[in-house]
Amino acid sequence: MTAKVGKIPVSDGDVPRHIAIIMDGNGRWAQKRLMPRIVGHHAGVKAVRKAVEFCSDNHIEVLSLFAFSSENWRRPLDEVSLLMDLFMKTLQSEVNSMMKNNIRLQIIGDKSGFPEKLQEKIREAEAQTQQNTGLTLLIAANYGGRWDITQALRKIGERIAQGELQPEQISEQLLNEHLVTAGLPEPDLFIRSGGEERISNFLLWQLAYTEFYFTDRLWPDFDKNELANAVASFKSRQRRFGHTGEQMVEKKTLANL
Ligand code: IPE
Ligand code: IPE
Ligand code: MG
């Protein structure tokens, strides 16, 4: 009997459609050089440019970058406010290059937590790049995976309260459609720089079947080579999505006929 293997978004050997990165290690990078942590965040912006360029050149559809978590407000006030300034300046300075490179920017996270001026800049940058058809760049700012699931449930709850939906209609698909990543492929490859091996409340729901890649390299030192290594590691893996290894080989063989 031929095993029925369902539709699988990306099989082994393929290029990832969506790469999600926790850009960690900026502070330690600066501290190692006896410099203030913010210097590390500035250096981190350069590494962001390289990662974006790599993904654009390699026809990756979506790149998600964790820039500021919902828990990062717990940091010293001066670091938080310098990060906000950097975010604002970077948005301003990068829009032109995003337009030139056909990049569509989307900020995911609780934007209402940001100063009004920054919210305005975000709206402008998103609107300006919205029609671009190349790489979709998701910047997760004031983002938390738990927040994302909670806000999706709140929207669904409101629709139920208005009589638009029945509780029986709640499904994984419906929840997906209310997350901030609605309409985008799930991450195929997750990368965390900086040596820690944890999710830190990034895309909790969306990472269910993502391949993980951890590196000790601190984010400001993360370059195209390192990204290519991560993609090579991804390509060498067999994703099974609950099937057996043999089923996956069979599916691949059938696809290649
Ligand atoms: C990641 O680098 C950037 C942000 C969280 C804004 P860190 O600032 O967490 O760097 P380390 O982990 O302290 O080295
Ligand atoms: C995760 O890094 C968030 C970002 C990279 C923006 P953290 O440095 O804040 O994570 P923890 O606190 O070490 O888990
Ligand atoms: Mg950190």
XYZ file of N, CA, C and O in Angstrom, residues 19 21 46-58 191 213 217 219-232:
128
model
N 13.084 31.926 7.602
C 14.129 31.802 8.628
C 13.783 32.766 9.764
O 13.463 33.930 9.528
N 15.203 34.340 13.439
C 16.458 34.459 14.194
C 16.285 35.222 15.508
O 15.686 36.306 15.542
N 24.486 46.244 11.919
C 25.281 45.880 10.725
C 25.072 44.409 10.382
O 24.983 44.034 9.205
N 25.008 43.570 11.415
C 24.776 42.134 11.179
C 23.367 41.911 10.606
O 23.168 40.998 9.799
N 22.426 42.758 10.999
C 21.071 42.652 10.445
C 21.115 42.900 8.942
O 20.536 42.153 8.151
N 21.848 43.938 8.532
C 21.947 44.248 7.092
C 22.474 43.051 6.317
O 21.975 42.714 5.242
N 23.506 42.390 6.878
C 24.098 41.225 6.190
C 23.088 40.096 6.069
O 22.983 39.452 5.026
N 22.347 39.847 7.152
C 21.375 38.741 7.134
C 20.271 39.034 6.114
O 19.850 38.145 5.367
N 19.829 40.295 6.062
C 18.771 40.668 5.129
C 19.260 40.492 3.694
O 18.560 39.933 2.835
N 20.484 40.932 3.452
C 21.058 40.816 2.111
C 21.164 39.348 1.690
O 20.801 38.985 0.574
N 21.647 38.512 2.613
C 21.795 37.085 2.317
C 20.437 36.485 1.941
O 20.316 35.758 0.955
N 19.423 36.788 2.739
C 18.100 36.188 2.504
C 17.495 36.689 1.203
O 16.883 35.930 0.455
N 17.696 37.971 0.938
C 17.194 38.555 -0.298
C 17.870 37.885 -1.498
O 17.204 37.450 -2.432
N 19.190 37.772 -1.438
C 19.952 37.185 -2.550
C 19.614 35.715 -2.760
O 19.747 35.201 -3.863
N 19.262 35.017 -1.678
C 19.000 33.583 -1.786
C 17.514 33.242 -1.894
O 17.116 32.095 -1.710
N 17.230 30.147 14.186
C 18.639 30.319 14.555
C 18.707 31.174 15.812
O 17.982 32.177 15.929
N 18.842 25.734 15.161
C 20.294 25.856 14.955
C 20.825 26.877 15.960
O 20.391 28.029 15.972
N 28.447 32.066 18.360
C 28.815 33.352 17.762
C 27.894 34.458 18.295
O 26.676 34.300 18.299
N 25.876 37.975 18.186
C 25.177 38.508 17.014
C 26.006 39.490 16.165
O 26.021 39.377 14.938
N 26.734 40.454 16.762
C 27.477 41.381 15.897
C 28.533 40.670 15.025
O 28.946 41.204 13.996
N 28.937 39.467 15.420
C 29.917 38.706 14.626
C 29.248 37.737 13.651
O 29.921 37.001 12.940
N 27.940 37.718 13.664
C 27.200 36.780 12.817
C 27.236 37.307 11.379
O 26.841 38.428 11.107
N 27.758 36.487 10.467
C 27.894 36.977 9.090
C 27.240 36.017 8.091
O 26.623 35.024 8.470
N 27.413 36.315 6.806
C 26.761 35.512 5.757
C 27.253 34.072 5.780
O 26.499 33.144 5.487
N 28.528 33.895 6.137
C 29.105 32.558 6.230
C 28.367 31.712 7.256
O 28.051 30.544 7.025
N 28.127 32.335 8.407
C 27.446 31.639 9.501
C 26.000 31.304 9.088
O 25.491 30.227 9.387
N 25.381 32.223 8.377
C 24.016 31.986 7.911
C 24.008 30.855 6.878
O 23.136 29.969 6.890
N 25.035 30.847 6.029
C 25.139 29.768 5.034
C 25.349 28.429 5.746
O 24.792 27.402 5.332
N 26.123 28.430 6.842
C 26.319 27.193 7.623
C 24.998 26.696 8.181
O 24.718 25.498 8.181
N 24.204 27.627 8.694
C 22.909 27.250 9.272
C 22.004 26.654 8.197
O 21.335 25.642 8.420
N 22.000 27.272 7.015
C 21.160 26.769 5.918
C 21.662 25.391 5.469
O 20.868 24.472 5.215
N 22.996 25.218 5.442
C 23.550 23.921 5.050
C 23.149 22.850 6.058
O 22.791 21.726 5.689
